[in-house]
Tab-separated table of C-alpha atoms in Angstrom:
chain	number	residue	atom	x	y	z
M	1	MET	CA	145.563	121.735	91.872
M	2	THR	CA	144.266	124.894	90.324
M	3	THR	CA	143.230	128.018	92.992
M	4	TRP	CA	141.077	130.836	91.511
M	5	HIS	CA	144.501	132.782	91.672
M	6	GLU	CA	145.632	131.053	88.944
M	7	VAL	CA	142.376	131.412	86.859
M	8	GLU	CA	142.973	135.169	87.520
M	9	ALA	CA	146.685	135.181	86.313
M	10	ALA	CA	145.612	133.094	83.151
M	11	GLU	CA	142.555	135.159	82.297
M	12	PRO	CA	142.416	138.625	84.151
M	13	GLU	CA	139.622	140.163	82.240
M	14	PHE	CA	137.281	136.551	82.069
M	15	ALA	CA	137.975	136.143	85.883
M	16	ARG	CA	136.836	139.542	86.656
M	17	ARG	CA	133.544	139.074	84.976
M	18	VAL	CA	132.799	135.686	86.825
M	19	ARG	CA	133.720	137.030	90.177
M	20	ALA	CA	131.586	140.082	89.623
M	21	LEU	CA	128.578	137.428	88.882
M	22	PHE	CA	129.414	135.091	91.929
M	23	ASP	CA	130.292	138.330	94.230
M	24	ALA	CA	126.846	140.086	92.943
M	25	HIS	CA	124.482	137.756	95.263
M	26	ARG	CA	125.189	136.350	98.563
M	27	HIS	CA	123.514	132.649	97.825
M	28	LYS	CA	124.621	130.508	95.238
M	29	THR	CA	123.765	126.940	94.046
M	30	ILE	CA	126.241	123.842	94.556
M	31	ALA	CA	125.555	120.517	92.905
M	32	THR	CA	127.297	117.442	94.740
M	33	ILE	CA	126.653	113.520	94.269
M	34	ARG	CA	124.617	111.826	96.702
M	35	ALA	CA	125.818	108.353	97.925
M	36	ASP	CA	123.840	106.599	95.174
M	37	GLY	CA	125.379	108.487	92.604
M	38	SER	CA	122.442	110.881	91.904
M	39	PRO	CA	122.583	114.646	92.011
M	40	ARG	CA	121.843	116.873	94.976
M	41	ILE	CA	121.472	120.602	94.590
M	42	SER	CA	121.971	122.827	97.805
M	43	GLY	CA	121.977	126.407	98.553
M	44	ILE	CA	125.495	127.732	99.747
M	45	GLU	CA	127.536	131.005	100.386
M	46	ALA	CA	131.146	131.057	98.474
M	47	SER	CA	133.786	133.615	98.764
M	48	PHE	CA	137.062	134.179	97.128
M	49	THR	CA	139.478	134.292	99.774
M	50	ASP	CA	143.362	134.771	99.681
M	51	GLY	CA	143.255	133.642	95.803
M	52	LYS	CA	141.228	130.584	96.608
M	53	LEU	CA	137.386	130.009	96.193
M	54	VAL	CA	136.116	128.690	99.536
M	55	PHE	CA	132.831	127.639	101.068
M	56	GLY	CA	131.528	126.260	104.105
M	57	SER	CA	128.741	123.683	105.148
M	58	MET	CA	126.815	123.660	108.093
M	59	PRO	CA	127.665	120.632	110.468
M	60	LYS	CA	126.166	117.278	109.491
M	61	ALA	CA	125.077	118.638	106.373
M	62	ARG	CA	124.279	116.317	103.426
M	63	LYS	CA	126.139	118.313	101.122
M	64	SER	CA	129.553	118.112	103.415
M	65	ALA	CA	129.022	114.213	103.311
M	66	ASP	CA	128.636	114.302	99.627
M	67	LEU	CA	131.836	116.183	99.241
M	68	VAL	CA	133.956	113.968	101.495
M	69	ARG	CA	133.064	111.038	100.065
M	70	ASP	CA	133.062	112.251	96.325
M	71	PRO	CA	134.988	115.655	96.074
M	72	ARG	CA	133.445	116.781	92.500
M	73	PHE	CA	131.219	119.754	92.685
M	74	ALA	CA	129.562	122.196	90.239
M	75	LEU	CA	128.877	125.757	91.552
M	76	HIS	CA	126.230	128.392	89.898
M	77	SER	CA	126.105	131.789	90.536
M	78	ALA	CA	122.732	133.399	91.208
M	79	THR	CA	120.495	133.460	88.207
M	80	VAL	CA	118.934	136.753	86.699
M	81	ASP	CA	116.766	137.143	83.960
M	82	PRO	CA	117.624	139.838	81.102
M	83	ILE	CA	115.328	142.936	81.403
M	84	GLU	CA	112.871	143.193	78.381
M	85	GLY	CA	114.321	145.507	75.826
M	86	GLU	CA	117.773	145.707	77.655
M	87	GLU	CA	118.764	141.966	77.074
M	88	ALA	CA	122.329	143.395	75.920
M	89	LYS	CA	122.878	144.654	79.396
M	90	TRP	CA	122.325	141.348	81.053
M	91	PRO	CA	125.639	140.276	82.547
M	92	GLY	CA	125.035	136.249	82.259
M	93	GLU	CA	125.690	133.575	84.871
M	94	ALA	CA	128.410	131.847	85.851
M	95	LYS	CA	129.588	128.310	87.038
M	96	ILE	CA	132.941	126.931	88.276
M	97	ALA	CA	133.408	123.342	88.677
M	98	GLY	CA	136.050	121.143	90.534
M	99	ARG	CA	136.993	119.145	93.379
M	100	ALA	CA	136.248	120.154	97.176
M	101	ILE	CA	138.976	119.693	99.645
M	102	ALA	CA	137.914	119.617	102.873
M	103	ALA	CA	140.050	122.309	104.966
M	104	GLY	CA	138.853	121.471	108.888
M	105	PRO	CA	136.096	123.466	110.929
M	106	ILE	CA	135.088	127.046	110.174
M	107	VAL	CA	136.927	129.406	112.272
M	108	ASP	CA	135.369	132.770	111.661
M	109	GLY	CA	131.549	132.330	112.013
M	110	PRO	CA	128.843	129.436	112.488
M	111	GLU	CA	130.143	126.160	113.347
M	112	GLY	CA	130.484	123.937	110.289
M	113	ASP	CA	133.031	122.337	107.499
M	114	SER	CA	135.292	124.796	105.614
M	115	PHE	CA	136.552	123.584	101.793
M	116	HIS	CA	138.599	125.347	99.340
M	117	THR	CA	138.777	124.072	95.927
M	118	ASP	CA	140.650	122.599	93.061
M	119	ILE	CA	139.044	124.267	89.956
M	120	THR	CA	138.793	122.262	86.797
M	121	GLU	CA	136.479	124.650	84.692
M	122	VAL	CA	134.953	128.034	84.755
M	123	VAL	CA	132.118	129.147	82.621
M	124	HIS	CA	130.524	132.473	81.818
M	125	THR	CA	127.467	132.499	79.872
M	126	HIS	CA	125.976	135.869	78.207
M	127	LEU	CA	124.822	137.431	75.125
M	128	ASP	CA	126.935	139.230	72.431
M	129	PRO	CA	126.620	143.139	72.498
M	130	GLU	CA	123.663	143.173	70.061
M	131	ALA	CA	122.034	140.691	72.062
M	132	THR	CA	121.452	138.256	68.932
M	133	ARG	CA	123.568	135.519	70.043
M	134	LEU	CA	124.443	133.325	72.968
M	135	VAL	CA	127.926	133.217	73.936
M	136	VAL	CA	129.625	130.689	76.160
M	137	GLU	CA	133.191	131.101	77.457
M	138	TRP	CA	134.942	128.496	79.186
M	139	TRP	CA	138.307	128.053	80.727
M	140	THR	CA	140.227	125.124	82.054
M	141	PRO	CA	143.671	124.568	83.205
M	142	ALA	CA	144.635	122.077	80.395
M	143	GLN	CA	142.905	123.977	77.165
M	144	GLY	CA	142.606	127.763	78.644
M	145	LEU	CA	139.822	129.992	77.469
M	146	ARG	CA	137.597	129.001	74.579
M	147	ARG	CA	134.445	130.475	73.405
M	148	VAL	CA	131.264	129.340	71.219
M	149	ASP	CA	128.507	131.555	69.821
M	150	ARG	CA	125.243	130.216	69.221
M	151	GLU	CA	122.449	131.874	67.431
């Protein structure tokens, strides 16, 4: 199992950028898999707590049932548009994929189900300093950090 702490230990600067994108906005988007195999997109709040990526779900929510049945998920940071003329300042967007692990009921806050994560991939998509190329950096536990620049 790979926790957020392990991502930070392996690639601290990359993890700092990804976490900043997730921490910049309260609401994120999560993709889960429905019982029929089709994707489901839902809003969610997530946080980095004690070296883990954690999130919750309201009682009887479909995303919670999805995750209990099939724990695979993809979590996306909030997306903001680059400001015209200042594209080089765009921070980009981040994604984290993995498996959700049921951690019981939420103990602090509203009633619901708590999950922590086994991370399989972390992605940061952004522009190069000249804003002429799209940069995709991704990290996996098996292959570490990789990068592709696209025109």
